[in-house]
Amino acid sequence: MRRGMYVYAWDLWQEGTAAVTGRLRDAGLNAVSLATAYHAGKFLRPHAPGGKVWFPEDGTVYFRPDPTRYGRLQPQAAAMVAEYDALPALARDAGDFHVTGWTVGLHNSRLGALHPDLCCQTPFGDPLINALCPSQPEVRRYLTALCLDTAAQPGIGEIAIEAPGFQTYRHGHHHEFELIALPEAVETLLGTCFCAACLVRIKAAGLDGDSLAGQARRDLEAFFADGAAPVLNPQTDPDWRALQACRADTVTSLVAEVRAALTPAVCLAVIPSVQTPNALCWREGSDLAALAKVADRLEMPAYQTGPAAIAQDMDQVRA
Ligand SMILES: [Zn+2]
Ligand SMILES: [Zn+2]
């Protein structure tokens, strides 16, 4: 059985690859999932020998990418990679470990800020720079290239894509301000993309994207005006259910494209949601049953505290 831990390159670098993996081995672990493409954050590190807090560079990768694989969306290695390249170090010091390249996919504010035309938008057309849009052909090309590039690094046995598709309006951006409570339906509508590439897919699904976007704008404007206006339920309204199915197909087909492009020797896992509970993953375009068919496995995060809450969530996931 594989028992692994999520690890970060900066911890391996500063504590020592052999020291960290030795400790994991002593604890009975035989796998690591290394963040090979990752977002910003602020990490408290109780074990770190030097500084205790680390701010990773936003939207960077922890290997040396091959720029010729990519189009407009070019990955950037974190500055620390010049001094420490984690995957060759793991292959050298922990060759007995199974290594997964934990790949944050379409959540990349660095690339989003550079290319707002490839981002998801609100129904009002505001680019959400934290979220690259999975309907955009250039974004699909980027994710496939990123996974192939990562798979070509030393020792990689698996790629695990986190954020393979759409993201909800809220995501934990720096100082996200609303100052009003956003009901679930409002947050869903605000985070529903009708960019040109989405409209093409929506039309191909036999839906009228312009009319759905107009409906979203009207309901959101009414809510913004008095905070009480009822808004349509995007989970139960028939047209919106069809739209959710179209969005799910956008994400499932993207994962299938990555799987088809990857060498069969490398497994493909999908972390389909960052929602709590996971049942809210439909808002990200994640259809768990469909994703389980095109990926080799799903990796479900459990952000709850305590076994009871986690067990309940996992029961829902299995259903
Ligand atoms: Zn983020
Ligand atoms: Zn879009």
GROMACS .gro file of N, CA and C in nm, residues 39-184:
model
  438
   39HIS      N    1   0.097   2.758  -0.601
   39HIS     CA    2   0.052   2.896  -0.589
   39HIS      C    3   0.121   2.964  -0.472
   40ALA      N    4   0.081   3.087  -0.446
   40ALA     CA    5   0.138   3.163  -0.334
   40ALA      C    6   0.085   3.109  -0.202
   41GLY      N    7   0.139   3.158  -0.095
   41GLY     CA    8   0.091   3.118   0.036
   41GLY      C    9   0.180   3.177   0.143
   42LYS      N   10   0.154   3.135   0.265
   42LYS     CA   11   0.233   3.180   0.380
   42LYS      C   12   0.239   3.060   0.473
   43PHE      N   13   0.353   2.998   0.479
   43PHE     CA   14   0.365   2.867   0.543
   43PHE      C   15   0.446   2.877   0.671
   44LEU      N   16   0.387   2.831   0.781
   44LEU     CA   17   0.460   2.818   0.908
   44LEU      C   18   0.522   2.680   0.910
   45ARG      N   19   0.651   2.673   0.940
   45ARG     CA   20   0.725   2.548   0.928
   45ARG      C   21   0.795   2.514   1.059
   46PRO      N   22   0.728   2.438   1.145
   46PRO     CA   23   0.786   2.410   1.277
   46PRO      C   24   0.923   2.341   1.270
   47HIS      N   25   0.946   2.260   1.166
   47HIS     CA   26   1.072   2.185   1.159
   47HIS      C   27   1.188   2.264   1.099
   48ALA      N   28   1.159   2.376   1.034
   48ALA     CA   29   1.262   2.440   0.952
   48ALA      C   30   1.379   2.485   1.038
   49PRO      N   31   1.502   2.456   0.994
   49PRO     CA   32   1.618   2.489   1.076
   49PRO      C   33   1.647   2.639   1.080
   50GLY      N   34   1.613   2.710   0.976
   50GLY     CA   35   1.641   2.853   0.973
   50GLY      C   36   1.515   2.931   1.000
   51GLY      N   37   1.470   3.006   0.901
   51GLY     CA   38   1.347   3.084   0.916
   51GLY      C   39   1.227   2.992   0.929
   52LYS      N   40   1.127   3.036   0.999
   52LYS     CA   41   1.010   2.953   1.025
   52LYS      C   42   0.893   2.983   0.932
   53VAL      N   43   0.903   3.089   0.853
   53VAL     CA   44   0.791   3.125   0.765
   53VAL      C   45   0.842   3.135   0.621
   54TRP      N   46   0.764   3.079   0.528
   54TRP     CA   47   0.804   3.080   0.387
   54TRP      C   48   0.689   3.134   0.303
   55PHE      N   49   0.720   3.230   0.217
   55PHE     CA   50   0.623   3.282   0.121
   55PHE      C   51   0.664   3.235  -0.019
   56PRO      N   52   0.602   3.128  -0.069
   56PRO     CA   53   0.639   3.083  -0.204
   56PRO      C   54   0.602   3.187  -0.310
   57GLU      N   55   0.681   3.191  -0.415
   57GLU     CA   56   0.650   3.280  -0.529
   57GLU      C   57   0.525   3.228  -0.598
   58ASP      N   58   0.433   3.319  -0.630
   58ASP     CA   59   0.304   3.278  -0.685
   58ASP      C   60   0.318   3.216  -0.824
   59GLY      N   61   0.245   3.108  -0.844
   59GLY     CA   62   0.230   3.051  -0.980
   59GLY      C   63   0.360   3.007  -1.043
   60THR      N   64   0.447   2.944  -0.966
   60THR     CA   65   0.575   2.901  -1.021
   60THR      C   66   0.588   2.749  -1.014
   61VAL      N   67   0.690   2.697  -1.084
   61VAL     CA   68   0.713   2.552  -1.083
   61VAL      C   69   0.845   2.522  -1.012
   62TYR      N   70   0.855   2.397  -0.963
   62TYR     CA   71   0.972   2.355  -0.884
   62TYR      C   72   1.050   2.249  -0.961
   63PHE      N   73   1.079   2.282  -1.085
   63PHE     CA   74   1.170   2.206  -1.169
   63PHE      C   75   1.210   2.302  -1.281
   64ARG      N   76   1.297   2.257  -1.371
   64ARG     CA   77   1.339   2.347  -1.480
   64ARG      C   78   1.255   2.316  -1.603
   65PRO      N   79   1.155   2.402  -1.632
   65PRO     CA   80   1.064   2.371  -1.743
   65PRO      C   81   1.134   2.388  -1.878
   66ASP      N   82   1.080   2.319  -1.977
   66ASP     CA   83   1.131   2.328  -2.114
   66ASP      C   84   1.040   2.423  -2.192
   67PRO      N   85   1.085   2.547  -2.214
   67PRO     CA   86   0.996   2.648  -2.274
   67PRO      C   87   0.944   2.609  -2.412
   68THR      N   88   1.014   2.522  -2.482
   68THR     CA   89   0.971   2.489  -2.618
   68THR      C   90   0.842   2.406  -2.620
   69ARG      N   91   0.806   2.351  -2.504
   69ARG     CA   92   0.683   2.271  -2.499
   69ARG      C   93   0.556   2.357  -2.498
   70TYR      N   94   0.571   2.487  -2.463
   70TYR     CA   95   0.455   2.569  -2.429
   70TYR      C   96   0.426   2.674  -2.535
   71GLY      N   97   0.305   2.731  -2.526
   71GLY     CA   98   0.266   2.840  -2.615
   71GLY      C   99   0.274   2.972  -2.542
   72ARG      N  100   0.161   3.046  -2.542
   72ARG     CA  101   0.160   3.179  -2.476
   72ARG      C  102   0.180   3.168  -2.326
   73LEU      N  103   0.126   3.062  -2.267
   73LEU     CA  104   0.137   3.047  -2.120
   73LEU      C  105   0.265   2.972  -2.087
   74GLN      N  106   0.364   3.046  -2.043
   74GLN     CA  107   0.496   2.989  -2.015
   74GLN      C  108   0.515   2.975  -1.863
   75PRO      N  109   0.549   2.857  -1.817
   75PRO     CA  110   0.574   2.843  -1.674
   75PRO      C  111   0.704   2.913  -1.634
   76GLN      N  112   0.713   2.946  -1.507
   76GLN     CA  113   0.835   3.009  -1.456
   76GLN      C  114   0.883   2.931  -1.335
   77ALA      N  115   1.010   2.893  -1.336
   77ALA     CA  116   1.065   2.822  -1.220
   77ALA      C  117   1.079   2.919  -1.103
   78ALA      N  118   1.050   2.871  -0.982
   78ALA     CA  119   1.075   2.952  -0.863
   78ALA      C  120   1.226   2.978  -0.854
   79ALA      N  121   1.262   3.093  -0.798
   79ALA     CA  122   1.404   3.132  -0.792
   79ALA      C  123   1.488   3.026  -0.722
   80MET      N  124   1.431   2.959  -0.620
   80MET     CA  125   1.510   2.862  -0.543
   80MET      C  126   1.555   2.742  -0.627
   81VAL      N  127   1.488   2.720  -0.741
   81VAL     CA  128   1.523   2.603  -0.824
   81VAL      C  129   1.667   2.617  -0.878
   82ALA      N  130   1.714   2.742  -0.892
   82ALA     CA  131   1.853   2.762  -0.937
   82ALA      C  132   1.951   2.698  -0.838
   83GLU      N  133   1.910   2.691  -0.711
   83GLU     CA  134   2.000   2.637  -0.608
   83GLU      C  135   1.966   2.494  -0.568
   84TYR      N  136   1.838   2.458  -0.584
   84TYR     CA  137   1.796   2.325  -0.540
   84TYR      C  138   1.689   2.273  -0.633
   85ASP      N  139   1.715   2.160  -0.696
   85ASP     CA  140   1.619   2.097  -0.787
   85ASP      C  141   1.570   1.970  -0.717
   86ALA      N  142   1.446   1.972  -0.670
   86ALA     CA  143   1.398   1.870  -0.577
   86ALA      C  144   1.387   1.731  -0.639
   87LEU      N  145   1.343   1.721  -0.766
   87LEU     CA  146   1.318   1.587  -0.820
   87LEU      C  147   1.447   1.505  -0.838
   88PRO      N  148   1.553   1.561  -0.896
   88PRO     CA  149   1.677   1.484  -0.899
   88PRO      C  150   1.728   1.453  -0.758
   89ALA      N  151   1.709   1.544  -0.664
   89ALA     CA  152   1.755   1.519  -0.526
   89ALA      C  153   1.677   1.402  -0.465
   90LEU      N  154   1.546   1.398  -0.489
   90LEU     CA  155   1.465   1.286  -0.438
   90LEU      C  156   1.507   1.155  -0.503
   91ALA      N  157   1.533   1.159  -0.635
   91ALA     CA  158   1.573   1.037  -0.705
   91ALA      C  159   1.705   0.985  -0.647
   92ARG      N  160   1.791   1.078  -0.607
   92ARG     CA  161   1.922   1.040  -0.554
   92ARG      C  162   1.911   0.989  -0.409
   93ASP      N  163   1.838   1.065  -0.326
   93ASP     CA  164   1.839   1.036  -0.182
   93ASP      C  165   1.722   0.949  -0.136
   94ALA      N  166   1.621   0.932  -0.220
   94ALA     CA  167   1.503   0.855  -0.178
   94ALA      C  168   1.448   0.780  -0.298
   95GLY      N  169   1.537   0.707  -0.363
   95GLY     CA  170   1.497   0.634  -0.483
   95GLY      C  171   1.393   0.527  -0.457
   96ASP      N  172   1.377   0.487  -0.329
   96ASP     CA  173   1.276   0.386  -0.295
   96ASP      C  174   1.136   0.446  -0.281
   97PHE      N  175   1.126   0.579  -0.284
   97PHE     CA  176   0.995   0.642  -0.268
   97PHE      C  177   0.924   0.657  -0.403
   98HIS      N  178   0.792   0.636  -0.402
   98HIS     CA  179   0.710   0.671  -0.517
   98HIS      C  180   0.691   0.823  -0.515
   99VAL      N  181   0.710   0.886  -0.631
   99VAL     CA  182   0.703   1.033  -0.635
   99VAL      C  183   0.590   1.079  -0.728
  100THR      N  184   0.502   1.160  -0.672
  100THR     CA  185   0.394   1.222  -0.750
  100THR      C  186   0.427   1.370  -0.770
  101GLY      N  187   0.408   1.419  -0.890
  101GLY     CA  188   0.420   1.563  -0.917
  101GLY      C  189   0.284   1.628  -0.894
  102TRP      N  190   0.271   1.692  -0.781
  102TRP     CA  191   0.145   1.756  -0.740
  102TRP      C  192   0.138   1.890  -0.815
  103THR      N  193   0.048   1.895  -0.910
  103THR     CA  194   0.048   2.001  -1.011
  103THR      C  195  -0.077   2.088  -0.998
  104VAL      N  196  -0.061   2.206  -0.943
  104VAL     CA  197  -0.173   2.300  -0.941
  104VAL      C  198  -0.189   2.350  -1.084
  105GLY      N  199  -0.306   2.323  -1.141
  105GLY     CA  200  -0.324   2.345  -1.284
  105GLY      C  201  -0.367   2.486  -1.320
  106LEU      N  202  -0.499   2.510  -1.319
  106LEU     CA  203  -0.551   2.633  -1.376
  106LEU      C  204  -0.565   2.747  -1.275
  107HIS      N  205  -0.529   2.720  -1.150
  107HIS     CA  206  -0.523   2.830  -1.053
  107HIS      C  207  -0.381   2.886  -1.059
  108ASN      N  208  -0.364   2.996  -1.132
  108ASN     CA  209  -0.231   3.054  -1.145
  108ASN      C  210  -0.246   3.204  -1.167
  109SER      N  211  -0.238   3.281  -1.058
  109SER     CA  212  -0.261   3.426  -1.066
  109SER      C  213  -0.148   3.497  -1.139
  110ARG      N  214  -0.027   3.439  -1.135
  110ARG     CA  215   0.085   3.499  -1.209
  110ARG      C  216   0.054   3.499  -1.359
  111LEU      N  217   0.014   3.381  -1.411
  111LEU     CA  218  -0.019   3.373  -1.554
  111LEU      C  219  -0.147   3.448  -1.585
  112GLY      N  220  -0.244   3.443  -1.492
  112GLY     CA  221  -0.370   3.513  -1.515
  112GLY      C  222  -0.350   3.663  -1.529
  113ALA      N  223  -0.262   3.720  -1.445
  113ALA     CA  224  -0.237   3.865  -1.451
  113ALA      C  225  -0.166   3.900  -1.582
  114LEU      N  226  -0.081   3.810  -1.630
  114LEU     CA  227  -0.012   3.836  -1.757
  114LEU      C  228  -0.104   3.818  -1.877
  115HIS      N  229  -0.207   3.732  -1.862
  115HIS     CA  230  -0.294   3.697  -1.975
  115HIS      C  231  -0.441   3.701  -1.934
  116PRO      N  232  -0.493   3.821  -1.902
  116PRO     CA  233  -0.633   3.827  -1.856
  116PRO      C  234  -0.732   3.775  -1.961
  117ASP      N  235  -0.695   3.777  -2.089
  117ASP     CA  236  -0.787   3.728  -2.192
  117ASP      C  237  -0.804   3.576  -2.185
  118LEU      N  238  -0.719   3.506  -2.110
  118LEU     CA  239  -0.732   3.361  -2.097
  118LEU      C  240  -0.794   3.321  -1.963
  119CYS      N  241  -0.841   3.421  -1.887
  119CYS     CA  242  -0.898   3.394  -1.754
  119CYS      C  243  -1.048   3.374  -1.762
  120CYS      N  244  -1.100   3.306  -1.659
  120CYS     CA  245  -1.244   3.305  -1.639
  120CYS      C  246  -1.291   3.447  -1.611
  121GLN      N  247  -1.419   3.471  -1.640
  121GLN     CA  248  -1.476   3.604  -1.620
  121GLN      C  249  -1.604   3.592  -1.538
  122THR      N  250  -1.641   3.703  -1.473
  122THR     CA  251  -1.775   3.709  -1.417
  122THR      C  252  -1.872   3.728  -1.534
  123PRO      N  253  -2.003   3.711  -1.510
  123PRO     CA  254  -2.099   3.737  -1.619
  123PRO      C  255  -2.094   3.883  -1.667
  124PHE      N  256  -2.029   3.971  -1.589
  124PHE     CA  257  -2.014   4.111  -1.631
  124PHE      C  258  -1.888   4.132  -1.714
  125GLY      N  259  -1.807   4.027  -1.730
  125GLY     CA  260  -1.687   4.037  -1.813
  125GLY      C  261  -1.560   4.070  -1.737
  126ASP      N  262  -1.566   4.076  -1.602
  126ASP     CA  263  -1.444   4.103  -1.524
  126ASP      C  264  -1.356   3.979  -1.526
  127PRO      N  265  -1.229   3.990  -1.571
  127PRO     CA  266  -1.142   3.873  -1.563
  127PRO      C  267  -1.110   3.838  -1.418
  128LEU      N  268  -1.116   3.709  -1.386
  128LEU     CA  269  -1.079   3.662  -1.252
  128LEU      C  270  -0.939   3.604  -1.266
  129ILE      N  271  -0.839   3.686  -1.230
  129ILE     CA  272  -0.702   3.650  -1.270
  129ILE      C  273  -0.648   3.530  -1.195
  130ASN      N  274  -0.717   3.486  -1.091
  130ASN     CA  275  -0.671   3.365  -1.021
  130ASN      C  276  -0.709   3.238  -1.097
  131ALA      N  277  -0.793   3.251  -1.202
  131ALA     CA  278  -0.849   3.131  -1.263
  131ALA      C  279  -0.833   3.134  -1.415
  132LEU      N  280  -0.744   3.052  -1.468
  132LEU     CA  281  -0.737   3.034  -1.614
  132LEU      C  282  -0.860   2.954  -1.656
  133CYS      N  283  -0.916   2.988  -1.773
  133CYS     CA  284  -1.042   2.924  -1.814
  133CYS      C  285  -1.016   2.795  -1.892
  134PRO      N  286  -1.073   2.683  -1.846
  134PRO     CA  287  -1.048   2.554  -1.912
  134PRO      C  288  -1.111   2.543  -2.050
  135SER      N  289  -1.198   2.639  -2.088
  135SER     CA  290  -1.253   2.634  -2.224
  135SER      C  291  -1.154   2.689  -2.326
  136GLN      N  292  -1.057   2.768  -2.280
  136GLN     CA  293  -0.963   2.834  -2.373
  136GLN      C  294  -0.863   2.732  -2.428
  137PRO      N  295  -0.856   2.717  -2.561
  137PRO     CA  296  -0.762   2.619  -2.620
  137PRO      C  297  -0.618   2.640  -2.573
  138GLU      N  298  -0.577   2.766  -2.557
  138GLU     CA  299  -0.439   2.793  -2.514
  138GLU      C  300  -0.414   2.744  -2.370
  139VAL      N  301  -0.518   2.752  -2.287
  139VAL     CA  302  -0.507   2.705  -2.148
  139VAL      C  303  -0.499   2.552  -2.147
  140ARG      N  304  -0.578   2.488  -2.233
  140ARG     CA  305  -0.575   2.341  -2.240
  140ARG      C  306  -0.438   2.293  -2.287
  141ARG      N  307  -0.382   2.367  -2.384
  141ARG     CA  308  -0.248   2.333  -2.432
  141ARG      C  309  -0.147   2.346  -2.318
  142TYR      N  310  -0.160   2.452  -2.239
  142TYR     CA  311  -0.066   2.475  -2.128
  142TYR      C  312  -0.072   2.361  -2.026
  143LEU      N  313  -0.194   2.320  -1.987
  143LEU     CA  314  -0.204   2.217  -1.883
  143LEU      C  315  -0.144   2.085  -1.932
  144THR      N  316  -0.172   2.051  -2.056
  144THR     CA  317  -0.116   1.927  -2.111
  144THR      C  318   0.037   1.935  -2.116
  145ALA      N  319   0.089   2.048  -2.163
  145ALA     CA  320   0.235   2.064  -2.172
  145ALA      C  321   0.298   2.058  -2.033
  146LEU      N  322   0.231   2.122  -1.936
  146LEU     CA  323   0.285   2.124  -1.799
  146LEU      C  324   0.294   1.982  -1.743
  147CYS      N  325   0.190   1.903  -1.766
  147CYS     CA  326   0.190   1.766  -1.715
  147CYS      C  327   0.296   1.682  -1.785
  148LEU      N  328   0.310   1.699  -1.916
  148LEU     CA  329   0.412   1.622  -1.990
  148LEU      C  330   0.552   1.663  -1.946
  149ASP      N  331   0.572   1.794  -1.927
  149ASP     CA  332   0.703   1.844  -1.886
  149ASP      C  333   0.739   1.788  -1.747
  150THR      N  334   0.641   1.788  -1.657
  150THR     CA  335   0.664   1.736  -1.522
  150THR      C  336   0.693   1.586  -1.527
  151ALA      N  337   0.616   1.515  -1.611
  151ALA     CA  338   0.633   1.370  -1.620
  151ALA      C  339   0.771   1.333  -1.673
  152ALA      N  340   0.835   1.426  -1.747
  152ALA     CA  341   0.968   1.398  -1.803
  152ALA      C  342   1.080   1.420  -1.702
  153GLN      N  343   1.046   1.470  -1.583
  153GLN     CA  344   1.149   1.496  -1.481
  153GLN      C  345   1.189   1.364  -1.414
  154PRO      N  346   1.308   1.360  -1.353
  154PRO     CA  347   1.356   1.235  -1.295
  154PRO      C  348   1.263   1.182  -1.184
  155GLY      N  349   1.235   1.053  -1.192
  155GLY     CA  350   1.169   0.985  -1.079
  155GLY      C  351   1.019   0.999  -1.070
  156ILE      N  352   0.955   1.071  -1.162
  156ILE     CA  353   0.810   1.094  -1.151
  156ILE      C  354   0.734   0.966  -1.190
  157GLY      N  355   0.649   0.918  -1.097
  157GLY     CA  356   0.566   0.801  -1.125
  157GLY      C  357   0.422   0.837  -1.151
  158GLU      N  358   0.386   0.959  -1.112
  158GLU     CA  359   0.246   1.000  -1.121
  158GLU      C  360   0.237   1.152  -1.126
  159ILE      N  361   0.136   1.200  -1.196
  159ILE     CA  362   0.100   1.343  -1.192
  159ILE      C  363  -0.035   1.352  -1.122
  160ALA      N  364  -0.048   1.443  -1.027
  160ALA     CA  365  -0.178   1.469  -0.963
  160ALA      C  366  -0.216   1.613  -0.992
  161ILE      N  367  -0.319   1.632  -1.074
  161ILE     CA  368  -0.361   1.769  -1.108
  161ILE      C  369  -0.462   1.818  -1.006
  162GLU      N  370  -0.428   1.927  -0.941
  162GLU     CA  371  -0.525   1.998  -0.857
  162GLU      C  372  -0.573   2.119  -0.936
  163ALA      N  373  -0.700   2.158  -0.917
  163ALA     CA  374  -0.757   2.268  -0.995
  163ALA      C  375  -0.746   2.241  -1.145
  164PRO      N  376  -0.809   2.130  -1.191
  164PRO     CA  377  -0.802   2.099  -1.333
  164PRO      C  378  -0.904   2.177  -1.415
  165GLY      N  379  -0.996   2.249  -1.349
  165GLY     CA  380  -1.104   2.308  -1.425
  165GLY      C  381  -1.142   2.447  -1.379
  166PHE      N  382  -1.272   2.467  -1.357
  166PHE     CA  383  -1.322   2.598  -1.314
  166PHE      C  384  -1.297   2.616  -1.164
  167GLN      N  385  -1.299   2.740  -1.120
  167GLN     CA  386  -1.288   2.768  -0.977
  167GLN      C  387  -1.409   2.851  -0.936
  168THR      N  388  -1.441   2.845  -0.809
  168THR     CA  389  -1.553   2.926  -0.762
  168THR      C  390  -1.509   3.071  -0.752
  169TYR      N  391  -1.607   3.161  -0.737
  169TYR     CA  392  -1.573   3.303  -0.730
  169TYR      C  393  -1.472   3.331  -0.619
  170ARG      N  394  -1.500   3.279  -0.500
  170ARG     CA  395  -1.408   3.299  -0.388
  170ARG      C  396  -1.301   3.192  -0.392
  171HIS      N  397  -1.178   3.230  -0.363
  171HIS     CA  398  -1.076   3.126  -0.359
  171HIS      C  399  -0.972   3.149  -0.251
  172GLY      N  400  -0.982   3.257  -0.175
  172GLY     CA  401  -0.881   3.283  -0.073
  172GLY      C  402  -0.772   3.375  -0.124
  173HIS      N  403  -0.811   3.465  -0.218
  173HIS     CA  404  -0.714   3.562  -0.267
  173HIS      C  405  -0.677   3.655  -0.153
  174HIS      N  406  -0.563   3.723  -0.170
  174HIS     CA  407  -0.523   3.824  -0.072
  174HIS      C  408  -0.638   3.916  -0.037
  175HIS      N  409  -0.675   3.921   0.088
  175HIS     CA  410  -0.769   4.024   0.132
  175HIS      C  411  -0.891   4.032   0.043
  176GLU      N  412  -0.956   3.919   0.018
  176GLU     CA  413  -1.077   3.917  -0.065
  176GLU      C  414  -1.187   3.995   0.009
  177PHE      N  415  -1.239   4.102  -0.052
  177PHE     CA  416  -1.338   4.186   0.015
  177PHE      C  417  -1.473   4.178  -0.051
  178GLU      N  418  -1.576   4.160   0.028
  178GLU     CA  419  -1.713   4.172  -0.022
  178GLU      C  420  -1.795   4.260   0.070
  179LEU      N  421  -1.774   4.239   0.200
  179LEU     CA  422  -1.842   4.314   0.304
  179LEU      C  423  -1.993   4.296   0.302
  180ILE      N  424  -2.040   4.199   0.223
  180ILE     CA  425  -2.179   4.155   0.232
  180ILE      C  426  -2.174   4.003   0.224
  181ALA      N  427  -2.274   3.938   0.282
  181ALA     CA  428  -2.279   3.792   0.274
  181ALA      C  429  -2.323   3.753   0.133
  182LEU      N  430  -2.250   3.663   0.072
  182LEU     CA  431  -2.288   3.616  -0.061
  182LEU      C  432  -2.358   3.481  -0.046
  183PRO      N  433  -2.488   3.474  -0.074
  183PRO     CA  434  -2.553   3.342  -0.074
  183PRO      C  435  -2.485   3.252  -0.176
  184GLU      N  436  -2.501   3.120  -0.155
  184GLU     CA  437  -2.433   3.024  -0.242
  184GLU      C  438  -2.466   3.047  -0.389
   0.00000   0.00000   0.00000
